[in-house]
Coordinates of C-alpha atoms and ligand atoms in Angstrom, one line a residue:
I1 CA -40.5 -22.1 13.2
P2 CA -41.1 -22.7 16.6
L3 CA -39.9 -19.7 19.0
S4 CA -37.5 -22.2 20.9
R5 CA -35.4 -22.6 17.6
I6 CA -34.8 -19.0 17.1
R7 CA -31.9 -17.1 18.3
N8 CA -31.7 -13.4 17.4
F9 CA -28.5 -11.6 18.5
S10 CA -26.2 -8.6 17.8
I11 CA -22.5 -8.1 18.5
V12 CA -21.3 -5.4 20.4
A13 CA -17.7 -4.1 20.4
H14 CA -15.3 -1.2 20.2
I15 CA -14.2 -0.4 16.8
D16 CA -11.5 -2.8 15.6
H17 CA -11.8 -5.5 18.3
G18 CA -13.1 -7.9 15.6
K19 CA -16.9 -7.7 15.2
S20 CA -16.9 -7.8 11.4
T21 CA -14.3 -10.5 11.3
L22 CA -16.2 -12.5 13.8
A23 CA -19.4 -12.1 11.6
D24 CA -17.4 -13.4 8.8
R25 CA -16.6 -16.5 10.8
L26 CA -20.2 -17.2 11.9
I27 CA -21.5 -17.1 8.2
Q28 CA -18.4 -19.2 6.9
L29 CA -18.5 -22.0 9.4
T30 CA -22.1 -22.4 9.1
G31 CA -21.9 -22.6 5.4
T32 CA -24.1 -19.7 4.9
V33 CA -22.2 -18.4 2.1
A34 CA -20.5 -20.8 -0.6
E35 CA -16.5 -20.7 0.2
R36 CA -15.9 -19.4 -3.3
D37 CA -18.3 -16.4 -2.7
M38 CA -16.7 -15.5 0.9
K39 CA -14.9 -12.2 1.0
E40 CA -13.6 -10.1 3.8
Q41 CA -16.2 -8.2 5.8
M42 CA -19.2 -9.5 4.1
L43 CA -21.0 -7.4 6.1
D44 CA -19.4 -3.9 6.0
A45 CA -20.6 -3.4 2.2
M46 CA -19.5 0.2 1.4
D47 CA -16.0 0.9 0.6
I48 CA -15.6 3.9 2.9
E49 CA -17.0 1.7 5.8
R50 CA -14.3 -0.9 5.0
E51 CA -11.5 1.5 4.8
R52 CA -12.4 3.4 8.0
G53 CA -13.4 0.0 9.5
I54 CA -16.8 1.2 10.8
T55 CA -20.5 -0.1 9.9
I56 CA -22.6 2.5 9.2
K57 CA -25.7 0.9 8.4
A58 CA -27.1 -2.2 10.4
N59 CA -26.8 -5.2 8.5
T60 CA -28.3 -8.4 9.1
V61 CA -27.4 -12.2 8.4
R62 CA -29.7 -15.2 8.9
I63 CA -27.7 -18.4 9.8
E64 CA -29.0 -21.7 9.7
Y65 CA -27.0 -23.8 12.7
P66 CA -27.3 -27.4 13.5
A67 CA -26.5 -27.7 17.0
K68 CA -25.1 -30.1 19.2
D69 CA -28.4 -31.2 20.5
G70 CA -29.6 -32.3 17.1
Q71 CA -31.9 -29.7 16.4
T72 CA -31.4 -26.6 13.6
Y73 CA -31.5 -23.3 14.5
I74 CA -32.2 -19.9 13.1
L75 CA -29.8 -17.4 14.2
N76 CA -30.2 -13.9 13.0
L77 CA -27.4 -11.8 13.4
I78 CA -28.0 -7.8 13.4
D79 CA -24.7 -6.0 13.0
T80 CA -25.0 -2.8 14.7
P81 CA -23.2 0.4 13.8
G82 CA -20.5 0.7 15.9
H83 CA -20.0 4.8 16.6
V84 CA -21.5 7.0 19.0
D85 CA -23.1 9.3 16.2
F86 CA -25.4 6.2 15.5
A87 CA -26.1 5.7 18.9
Y88 CA -30.2 5.9 18.4
E89 CA -29.7 3.4 15.5
V90 CA -27.8 0.9 18.0
S91 CA -30.4 1.6 20.8
R92 CA -33.2 0.5 18.1
S93 CA -31.7 -2.6 16.6
M94 CA -30.9 -3.8 20.0
R95 CA -34.6 -3.6 20.9
A96 CA -35.2 -6.0 17.9
V97 CA -33.0 -9.0 19.4
E98 CA -32.9 -10.8 22.8
G99 CA -29.1 -11.4 23.1
S100 CA -25.6 -9.7 22.3
L101 CA -22.2 -11.1 22.0
L102 CA -19.7 -8.8 23.8
V103 CA -16.5 -8.7 22.0
V104 CA -13.5 -7.7 23.5
D105 CA -10.1 -7.6 22.0
A106 CA -8.0 -9.6 24.6
T107 CA -4.9 -7.4 23.8
Q108 CA -7.0 -4.1 24.5
G109 CA -9.3 -4.7 27.1
V110 CA -12.5 -2.6 27.6
E111 CA -12.9 0.7 25.8
A112 CA -15.1 3.6 25.9
Q113 CA -17.7 2.2 23.1
T114 CA -17.4 -1.3 24.8
L115 CA -19.0 0.2 27.8
A116 CA -21.6 2.3 25.7
N117 CA -22.8 -0.3 23.7
V118 CA -22.8 -2.9 26.3
Y119 CA -25.0 -0.8 28.3
T120 CA -27.2 0.0 25.5
A121 CA -27.8 -4.0 25.5
I122 CA -28.2 -4.3 29.0
D123 CA -30.9 -1.5 28.7
A124 CA -32.7 -3.7 26.1
D125 CA -32.6 -6.7 28.8
H126 CA -30.2 -8.5 26.6
E127 CA -28.6 -11.8 27.8
I128 CA -24.9 -11.2 27.2
V129 CA -22.3 -13.6 26.2
P130 CA -18.7 -12.1 26.7
V131 CA -16.1 -13.1 23.8
L132 CA -12.4 -12.2 23.9
N133 CA -10.9 -12.2 20.7
K134 CA -7.4 -12.0 19.3
I135 CA -6.3 -14.7 21.5
D136 CA -3.7 -16.0 18.6
L137 CA -1.8 -12.7 19.6
P138 CA 0.9 -13.0 22.2
A139 CA 0.2 -9.7 24.0
S140 CA -3.4 -10.9 24.9
E141 CA -4.3 -11.2 28.3
P142 CA -7.7 -13.1 28.5
E143 CA -7.5 -13.6 32.6
R144 CA -6.8 -10.0 33.1
V145 CA -9.8 -8.9 30.6
K146 CA -12.1 -11.2 32.2
E147 CA -11.5 -9.5 35.3
Q148 CA -11.8 -6.1 33.8
I149 CA -15.2 -6.8 32.4
E150 CA -16.5 -8.1 35.9
D151 CA -15.2 -5.1 37.4
V152 CA -15.9 -2.3 35.2
I153 CA -19.2 -3.7 33.5
G154 CA -20.2 -6.0 36.4
I155 CA -21.4 -8.9 34.4
D156 CA -19.7 -12.7 35.0
A157 CA -17.2 -13.2 32.5
S158 CA -16.0 -16.7 33.9
E159 CA -17.6 -18.5 31.0
A160 CA -16.2 -16.1 28.3
C161 CA -15.6 -17.5 25.0
L162 CA -11.9 -17.3 24.1
I163 CA -11.4 -17.0 20.4
S164 CA -9.4 -15.7 17.4
A165 CA -11.7 -14.7 14.8
K166 CA -8.7 -14.2 12.4
T167 CA -7.8 -18.1 12.9
G168 CA -11.0 -19.5 13.6
V169 CA -10.2 -20.9 17.0
G170 CA -13.0 -20.9 19.4
I171 CA -15.8 -20.2 16.7
P172 CA -17.8 -23.3 17.4
D173 CA -18.0 -22.4 21.1
V174 CA -19.5 -19.3 19.9
L175 CA -22.2 -20.6 18.2
E176 CA -23.1 -23.2 20.8
A177 CA -23.0 -20.3 23.3
I178 CA -25.5 -18.4 21.3
V179 CA -27.8 -21.3 21.4
T180 CA -27.5 -22.2 25.0
R181 CA -26.8 -19.0 26.6
L182 CA -29.0 -16.5 24.6
P183 CA -32.7 -16.9 25.4
A184 CA -35.4 -17.7 22.5
P185 CA -37.7 -14.7 21.4
K186 CA -40.2 -14.0 24.2
S187 CA -43.5 -15.5 23.0
G188 CA -45.5 -13.9 20.0
D189 CA -48.8 -14.7 18.9
P190 CA -48.9 -15.6 15.0
D191 CA -52.7 -14.8 15.0
A192 CA -52.4 -11.4 16.9
P193 CA -52.5 -8.2 15.0
L194 CA -49.5 -7.7 13.2
K195 CA -46.3 -5.6 15.1
A196 CA -43.4 -5.3 13.3
M197 CA -40.6 -3.0 14.3
L198 CA -38.9 -1.3 11.4
V199 CA -35.3 -1.8 12.4
D200 CA -33.4 -0.2 9.5
S201 CA -34.1 0.6 6.0
W202 CA -31.9 1.5 3.0
Y203 CA -32.4 2.4 -0.8
D204 CA -31.4 0.0 -3.4
S205 CA -30.8 0.9 -7.0
Y206 CA -32.8 -2.0 -8.3
L207 CA -35.4 -2.5 -5.6
G208 CA -35.9 0.9 -4.2
V209 CA -36.5 1.3 -0.5
V210 CA -35.9 -2.0 1.5
V211 CA -37.0 -2.5 5.1
L212 CA -35.6 -4.6 7.8
V213 CA -38.1 -5.6 10.2
R214 CA -38.6 -7.8 13.4
I215 CA -41.8 -9.5 13.7
M216 CA -43.0 -9.1 17.5
D217 CA -46.6 -10.1 17.0
G218 CA -49.2 -11.4 14.2
T219 CA -47.9 -12.7 10.8
L220 CA -46.6 -10.6 7.7
R221 CA -47.6 -12.3 4.3
R222 CA -46.2 -11.4 0.9
G223 CA -49.0 -9.1 -0.7
D224 CA -50.2 -7.6 2.5
N225 CA -51.4 -4.1 2.7
I226 CA -49.4 -2.7 5.6
R227 CA -49.7 0.9 7.2
M228 CA -46.8 2.5 9.0
M229 CA -48.0 3.3 12.4
R230 CA -46.2 6.9 13.1
T231 CA -45.9 8.2 9.6
G232 CA -49.1 6.8 8.6
G233 CA -47.8 5.8 5.2
K234 CA -49.7 2.8 3.5
Y235 CA -48.2 0.3 1.1
G236 CA -48.7 -3.2 -0.4
V237 CA -46.0 -5.6 0.1
D238 CA -44.2 -6.6 -3.0
R239 CA -41.8 -8.6 -1.7
L240 CA -40.8 -10.7 1.5
A241 CA -37.2 -12.1 2.2
V242 CA -34.6 -13.1 4.5
L243 CA -30.8 -12.5 4.1
K244 CA -28.4 -15.0 3.9
P245 CA -26.9 -12.4 3.6
A246 CA -28.3 -12.4 -0.2
M247 CA -31.9 -11.9 -0.2
T248 CA -33.8 -15.1 -0.4
D249 CA -37.7 -14.8 -0.8
V250 CA -40.2 -16.4 1.9
Q251 CA -43.9 -16.2 1.5
E252 CA -44.2 -15.2 5.2
L253 CA -42.8 -14.1 8.4
G254 CA -43.8 -15.1 11.9
P255 CA -43.4 -13.9 15.6
G256 CA -39.5 -13.8 16.4
E257 CA -38.3 -13.5 12.9
I258 CA -36.4 -10.8 10.9
G259 CA -36.4 -10.1 7.5
V260 CA -36.8 -7.5 4.6
L261 CA -39.7 -6.2 2.3
T262 CA -40.4 -4.0 -0.2
A263 CA -43.1 -2.0 -1.0
S264 CA -42.7 0.7 -3.9
I265 CA -41.6 3.2 -1.0
K266 CA -40.0 6.0 -2.6
Q267 CA -37.5 7.3 -0.2
V268 CA -35.7 6.2 3.0
R269 CA -37.4 9.3 4.5
D270 CA -40.8 7.7 4.6
T271 CA -39.4 4.8 6.8
R272 CA -38.6 6.1 10.4
V273 CA -36.3 3.7 12.3
G274 CA -38.3 2.1 15.4
D275 CA -41.6 2.9 13.7
T276 CA -44.4 0.0 14.0
I277 CA -45.7 -1.6 10.9
T278 CA -48.9 -3.2 11.2
H279 CA -51.9 -4.3 8.7
E280 CA -53.7 -1.7 7.1
K281 CA -57.1 -3.5 8.1
K282 CA -57.5 -5.2 11.5
G283 CA -54.2 -3.5 12.5
A284 CA -52.6 -3.1 15.9
T285 CA -54.2 -0.2 17.8
E286 CA -51.1 0.6 19.9
P287 CA -47.4 1.1 18.4
L288 CA -44.7 -0.7 20.2
P289 CA -42.9 1.8 22.5
G290 CA -40.0 4.0 22.4
F291 CA -40.1 5.5 19.3
K292 CA -38.1 8.8 18.9
P293 CA -36.9 10.2 15.4
S294 CA -33.2 10.7 15.1
V295 CA -32.4 14.4 14.5
P296 CA -29.1 16.0 13.2
V297 CA -27.0 17.6 15.7
V298 CA -24.2 19.1 14.2
F299 CA -24.6 21.6 11.0
C300 CA -22.3 22.7 8.4
G301 CA -22.0 24.3 4.9
L302 CA -20.9 22.3 1.9
F303 CA -19.7 24.4 -1.1
P304 CA -18.1 23.2 -4.3
V305 CA -14.5 24.6 -4.9
D306 CA -15.2 25.1 -8.2
S307 CA -18.6 26.9 -8.3
S308 CA -19.6 25.2 -11.9
E309 CA -20.1 21.8 -9.9
F310 CA -22.9 23.2 -7.9
E311 CA -25.4 21.0 -9.7
D312 CA -23.3 18.0 -9.6
L313 CA -23.2 18.7 -5.7
R314 CA -27.0 18.9 -5.6
D315 CA -27.4 15.7 -7.5
A316 CA -24.9 13.9 -5.2
I317 CA -26.4 15.1 -2.1
E318 CA -30.1 14.4 -3.1
K319 CA -28.6 10.7 -4.0
L320 CA -26.9 10.4 -0.7
A321 CA -30.1 11.6 1.0
L322 CA -32.0 8.8 -0.8
N323 CA -30.2 6.4 1.5
D324 CA -29.6 8.3 4.5
A325 CA -32.8 9.7 6.2
S326 CA -30.8 11.3 9.3
F327 CA -28.9 13.6 6.8
T328 CA -30.9 17.0 6.3
F329 CA -29.8 19.7 3.7
E330 CA -31.1 22.9 2.4
M331 CA -29.5 25.4 -0.3
E332 CA -27.5 28.4 1.4
T333 CA -25.6 31.0 -0.6
S334 CA -22.5 32.6 0.9
A335 CA -20.8 36.0 -0.4
A336 CA -17.4 34.0 -0.2
L337 CA -18.5 30.7 -1.4
G338 CA -21.4 31.1 -3.7
F339 CA -23.8 28.5 -3.9
G340 CA -23.8 25.4 -1.6
F341 CA -25.9 23.4 0.7
R342 CA -26.5 23.8 4.9
C343 CA -26.6 20.3 6.0
G344 CA -27.1 18.6 9.0
F345 CA -25.6 15.3 10.5
L346 CA -26.1 13.0 13.7
G347 CA -22.3 13.9 14.5
L348 CA -19.0 14.9 13.3
L349 CA -18.3 11.2 12.2
H350 CA -21.6 11.4 10.1
L351 CA -20.4 14.6 8.5
E352 CA -17.2 13.6 7.7
V353 CA -18.7 10.1 6.0
V354 CA -20.9 12.3 4.1
R355 CA -18.2 14.5 2.8
D356 CA -15.9 11.9 1.8
R357 CA -18.5 10.1 0.1
I358 CA -19.4 13.1 -2.1
E359 CA -15.6 13.8 -2.6
R360 CA -14.7 10.4 -3.7
E361 CA -17.8 8.5 -5.0
Y362 CA -19.0 11.9 -7.0
D363 CA -15.4 13.4 -7.4
I364 CA -16.4 17.0 -6.2
E365 CA -14.1 18.7 -4.3
L366 CA -15.7 20.6 -1.3
I367 CA -15.2 23.3 1.3
T368 CA -16.6 22.6 4.7
T369 CA -17.5 25.6 6.8
A370 CA -17.3 25.5 10.5
P371 CA -19.5 23.0 12.0
S372 CA -22.2 24.5 14.2
V373 CA -24.8 23.1 16.7
I374 CA -28.1 24.2 17.3
Y375 CA -28.4 26.9 19.8
H376 CA -31.8 28.0 21.4
V377 CA -32.2 31.8 21.2
F378 CA -34.4 33.1 23.4
M379 CA -35.5 36.5 22.4
K380 CA -36.7 39.5 24.7
D381 CA -40.1 39.4 23.1
G382 CA -40.5 35.7 24.4
E383 CA -39.8 33.8 20.8
K384 CA -37.6 30.9 20.8
I385 CA -35.4 30.5 17.7
D386 CA -33.6 27.2 17.1
L387 CA -30.2 28.7 15.4
H388 CA -27.9 26.2 13.5
N389 CA -26.2 28.7 11.2
P390 CA -24.3 31.8 12.8
A391 CA -25.1 33.7 9.7
D392 CA -28.8 33.9 11.0
M393 CA -27.9 35.3 14.1
P394 CA -30.7 37.8 15.1
D395 CA -29.9 41.3 16.4
P396 CA -27.8 40.6 20.0
S397 CA -29.7 43.6 21.4
K398 CA -33.0 41.7 21.1
I399 CA -31.4 38.5 22.6
D400 CA -32.4 37.8 26.0
H401 CA -30.2 34.6 26.3
I402 CA -28.7 31.7 24.5
E403 CA -28.5 28.0 25.4
E404 CA -26.2 25.6 23.8
P405 CA -26.2 21.7 24.1
R406 CA -24.0 20.0 26.4
I407 CA -22.6 16.0 26.3
K408 CA -21.5 14.0 28.7
A409 CA -18.5 12.5 27.6
T410 CA -16.9 9.4 28.9
I411 CA -13.1 8.7 28.1
L412 CA -10.6 5.9 28.9
V413 CA -7.3 6.4 28.6
P414 CA -3.7 5.1 29.9
D415 CA -2.7 6.9 33.5
E416 CA 0.3 8.5 31.7
Y417 CA -1.9 10.5 29.3
L418 CA -4.6 11.4 32.1
G419 CA -3.1 14.9 32.8
D420 CA -3.1 15.9 29.1
V421 CA -6.5 14.5 28.8
L422 CA -7.8 16.7 31.9
K423 CA -6.1 19.7 30.4
L424 CA -8.0 19.3 27.0
C425 CA -11.2 19.2 28.7
Q426 CA -10.7 21.8 31.0
D427 CA -9.8 24.0 27.9
R428 CA -13.1 22.9 26.4
R429 CA -14.8 24.5 29.2
G430 CA -15.4 21.1 30.6
I431 CA -16.9 20.3 33.8
Q432 CA -15.5 17.0 35.6
L433 CA -18.1 14.7 36.7
D434 CA -16.1 11.6 37.6
L435 CA -12.9 10.0 37.8
T436 CA -12.4 6.2 38.4
Y437 CA -9.9 3.5 37.4
A438 CA -10.7 0.7 35.0
G439 CA -7.7 -1.7 35.5
A440 CA -4.7 0.3 34.5
R441 CA -6.8 2.9 32.6
A442 CA -8.3 5.9 34.0
M443 CA -12.1 6.8 33.2
V444 CA -13.0 10.1 33.1
V445 CA -16.4 11.6 32.7
Y446 CA -16.9 15.3 31.5
D447 CA -19.7 17.6 31.2
L448 CA -18.6 19.4 27.8
P449 CA -20.4 22.0 25.5
L450 CA -21.0 20.1 22.2
N451 CA -19.7 23.1 20.2
E452 CA -16.2 22.6 21.8
V453 CA -16.2 19.2 20.6
V454 CA -17.4 19.3 17.2
F455 CA -14.3 21.3 15.8
D456 CA -11.5 19.3 16.3
F457 CA -11.7 17.6 19.8
Y458 CA -11.2 13.7 18.5
D459 CA -8.0 14.9 16.4
R460 CA -6.8 16.5 19.7
L461 CA -7.5 13.9 22.0
K462 CA -5.8 11.4 19.6
S463 CA -2.9 13.2 19.4
V464 CA -2.3 14.3 23.1
T465 CA -2.6 10.4 23.8
K466 CA -0.8 9.0 21.0
G467 CA -3.9 7.2 20.0
Y468 CA -4.4 5.5 23.2
A469 CA -7.6 7.2 24.5
S470 CA -11.3 5.9 23.5
F471 CA -14.1 8.2 23.9
D472 CA -18.0 8.1 23.8
Y473 CA -20.5 10.8 24.4
Q474 CA -24.4 11.4 25.0
L475 CA -26.3 14.7 24.6
Q476 CA -27.4 15.8 27.9
G477 CA -29.8 18.7 27.1
Y478 CA -29.2 22.7 27.0
R479 CA -27.8 25.0 29.4
E480 CA -27.5 28.8 29.2
D481 CA -24.1 30.4 28.8
N482 CA -22.4 33.6 27.5
L483 CA -22.4 33.1 24.0
V484 CA -21.6 35.4 21.1
K485 CA -21.3 35.4 17.1
M486 CA -17.7 36.2 16.3
Q487 CA -17.4 37.4 12.6
I488 CA -14.1 37.4 10.7
L489 CA -13.4 40.4 8.2
V490 CA -10.9 40.0 5.6
N491 CA -10.1 43.4 3.8
D492 CA -13.4 44.6 5.8
E493 CA -15.7 42.1 4.1
P494 CA -17.1 39.6 6.6
V495 CA -16.6 36.0 5.4
D496 CA -19.9 34.5 6.6
A497 CA -18.2 31.2 6.0
L498 CA -16.0 31.8 9.0
S499 CA -18.3 33.0 11.3
M500 CA -18.8 31.0 14.5
M501 CA -20.5 31.1 17.8
V502 CA -18.1 31.3 20.6
H503 CA -18.0 31.6 24.3
R504 CA -17.3 35.2 25.2
D505 CA -14.4 34.4 27.7
R506 CA -12.9 32.4 24.7
A507 CA -13.6 34.8 22.0
E508 CA -10.5 36.8 22.2
M509 CA -8.3 34.0 22.2
R510 CA -9.9 32.2 19.2
G511 CA -10.1 35.6 17.2
R512 CA -6.6 35.9 17.8
A513 CA -5.7 32.6 16.6
M514 CA -8.1 32.6 13.5
C515 CA -6.5 35.8 12.2
E516 CA -2.7 34.7 13.0
K517 CA -3.7 31.4 11.0
L518 CA -5.5 33.3 8.2
K519 CA -2.8 35.6 7.9
D520 CA -0.3 32.7 7.1
L521 CA -2.8 31.2 4.9
I522 CA -3.9 34.1 2.6
P523 CA -1.3 34.6 0.0
R524 CA 0.0 38.4 -0.2
H525 CA -1.9 40.4 -2.7
M526 CA -0.8 43.9 -4.3
F527 CA -2.5 45.6 -1.4
K528 CA -2.6 45.6 2.4
I529 CA -5.0 43.3 3.9
P530 CA -6.6 43.7 7.2
I531 CA -7.8 40.4 8.7
Q532 CA -10.1 40.9 11.8
A533 CA -12.2 39.2 14.3
A534 CA -15.2 40.8 15.7
I535 CA -18.2 40.6 17.9
G536 CA -21.0 42.9 16.7
G537 CA -19.3 45.9 15.6
K538 CA -16.5 45.6 17.9
V539 CA -13.1 44.5 16.6
I540 CA -11.4 42.0 19.0
A541 CA -8.4 40.7 17.1
R542 CA -6.5 42.0 14.1
E543 CA -3.4 41.1 12.0
T544 CA -2.3 42.9 8.8
L545 CA -1.2 41.0 5.6
S546 CA 1.4 43.2 4.2
A547 CA 1.4 44.2 0.3
L548 CA 3.5 42.6 -2.3
R549 CA 5.5 45.5 -3.1
K550 CA 5.9 46.3 -6.9
D551 CA 8.4 49.2 -6.8
V552 CA 7.1 51.2 -9.8
T553 CA 10.0 53.7 -9.2
A554 CA 12.8 51.2 -9.8
K555 CA 12.6 52.2 -13.2
C556 CA 13.7 55.7 -12.6
Y557 CA 16.9 56.5 -12.8
G558 CA 19.0 59.1 -11.0
G559 CA 17.2 61.5 -8.9
D560 CA 13.9 62.7 -10.2
A561 CA 12.3 63.4 -6.7
T562 CA 8.9 64.9 -8.2
R563 CA 8.3 62.2 -10.9
K564 CA 8.9 59.4 -8.2
K565 CA 6.7 61.1 -5.9
K566 CA 4.0 61.5 -8.3
L567 CA 4.5 57.6 -9.3
L568 CA 4.2 56.5 -5.7
E569 CA 1.1 58.6 -5.4
K570 CA -0.3 56.8 -8.6
Q571 CA 0.4 53.6 -6.9
K572 CA -1.2 54.5 -3.6
A573 CA -4.3 55.3 -5.3
G574 CA -4.3 52.4 -7.4
K575 CA -3.8 50.2 -4.2
K576 CA -6.6 52.2 -2.7
K577 CA -8.9 51.1 -5.8
M578 CA -7.8 47.6 -5.6
R579 CA -8.6 47.6 -1.9
Q580 CA -12.0 48.9 -2.5
F581 CA -13.0 46.8 -5.3
G582 CA -10.5 44.0 -5.0
K583 CA -11.3 40.3 -4.1
V584 CA -9.0 38.7 -1.9
D585 CA -8.3 35.2 -2.7
I586 CA -8.8 32.9 0.2
P587 CA -7.4 29.6 -0.4
Q588 CA -9.9 26.8 0.3
E589 CA -7.4 25.0 3.0
A590 CA -7.8 28.3 4.9
F591 CA -11.4 27.5 5.7
I592 CA -10.5 24.2 7.3
S593 CA -7.4 24.9 9.1
A594 CA -8.5 28.4 10.5
L595 CA -11.1 26.4 12.5
K596 CA -8.6 23.9 14.0
M597 CA -7.3 25.1 17.2
D598 CA -3.9 24.3 18.3
Ligands
GDP1 P1 -14.4 -4.3 14.1 O1 -14.3 -2.6 13.9 O2 -14.9 -4.5 15.3 O3 -15.6 -4.6 12.9 O4 -13.1 -5.0 13.6 P2 -12.7 -5.8 12.5 O5 -13.3 -7.0 12.4 O6 -12.8 -5.1 11.3 O7 -11.0 -6.4 13.0 C1 -10.3 -5.1 13.0 C2 -8.8 -5.6 12.7 O8 -8.5 -6.9 13.7 C3 -8.7 -6.1 11.8 O9 -7.5 -5.8 11.0 C4 -8.7 -7.6 11.6 O10 -8.0 -8.2 10.7 C5 -8.1 -7.9 13.0 N1 -8.3 -9.1 13.8 C6 -9.8 -9.4 14.0 N2 -10.1 -10.3 14.7 C7 -8.6 -11.1 15.0 C8 -8.0 -12.0 15.7 O11 -8.6 -12.9 16.5 N3 -6.6 -12.0 15.8 C9 -6.1 -10.9 15.1 N4 -4.6 -11.1 15.2 N5 -6.4 -10.1 14.5 C10 -7.9 -9.9 14.4
MG2 MG1 -16.5 -3.8 11.5

């Protein structure tokens, strides 16, 4: 296929602006999938994605389109993930294509993820075609949104396509725009040493690991022996195919083409997104630039509510990890929760998705411990420790200082909620970097500690703005601050699952809030239960859960004072015993609720 008849593109949009619906329409209108096989959201395969309306893995489809100029074009759509946690995957898949459709909901306008995603596309040198969706809705304001795109993003929107992905209006214009306004792949030499970008990979229970590639230079054929330039892995290509979106075998893929290969690769972990694939013999000498492995930034413990389900949990986690190389896990034991796993995620949403899948697909109820970020702990003796579990915090007297990760957060919000958003960011130790207006909405940029965001920032932001704010962030690097480990003691026993790193100035407040919450969440026992927050050995907050009083003297009639006294003494001794050996039942919801701040 000549390069001039290939167009590779992605669709960038804020969540719910209609990316998946548009992809469906493009597939449908070009007859890529027979009408009877068409189901909604063709490309969002997993249930959980469909329900939450997010696309987690980049999906791809090859469309054949007979254009008005009489030529048939190959259009390769890469559907990029739509969430901040997957920013690296988005930026990689963008490098595999030359253009983007920028979908903006004409009733909503530009949102935080519209900005983040379109800037990634601009960084990847994309040509961009703005597409205003949902014009079937009376509330749509395409002219206003065009202006907003020009003002805020700075790209020409005068020729934006006006469409309804729902009704199909305007879809033919989008297809023509892809052909006429997006560039063909930049020249690639079919005879040069092979350079194929590894765009994505996933585990398929029948095929094993499937690898999505974009050929930059050279030609990849079935049966070729290949080498991954970053990981060094060597494989023989068993199968080569394009996605329509069903796998359709091909003999070779040349420059500009996008397809998948299978090669008896055991686990997704052996395939790094962004790696360069070349031939084992006469391969390229230099890999494609810009590779960086995606690393987990948020950690938490996952424990089965029912400890007999530990092996089931191990099984579930291992299966999920097969298909998700960015998620890490290791075994962890906790005095309060028993056996479980310490897991690392790209962000909070990623954590939620994995947790939901374990609960839903494997039917295991989970306790999730406080999410933590990675702290850099600098010891007085010069050693540097990456701390991702507060339980591993070294002796504070040996610590020189601690650094924490910071993010740059961009929030778009209608004016009337701006005050609440500023207060929320301020409360979370934020530093305001910028405040401007994008049409009728304020755009605030804050420098925030990641650990203040991983708890319940999204939830709070949603609730103070009634769902009207949009949010996006990027990691900015590490900065020193006054951070300490706060422990929670229930009945004088430290509950490690509730330990957390906090800023010293906020420790009292957080400690008090935790103790008060736990007091409400833990049922009363036969004995008095102190609930304390402590830093080092020092108690900074305390609540006492009073005992259920079993009145043993009620049985004694009359006024036998000595007998009454004796019985009360017995009761006290018994209480003491229980308190010493007794085990406090902490209900599982306490672990989750206690960590949320109001
Ligand atoms: P995505 O998150 O960007 O993939 O968005 P979806 O394609 O899942 O669409 C989000 C919601 O908007 C769904 O309920 C769609 O049915 C709806 N939707 C998408 N396009 C249109 C449109 O043109 N008009 C209307 N009225 N609704 C649309
Ligand atoms: Mg979608």
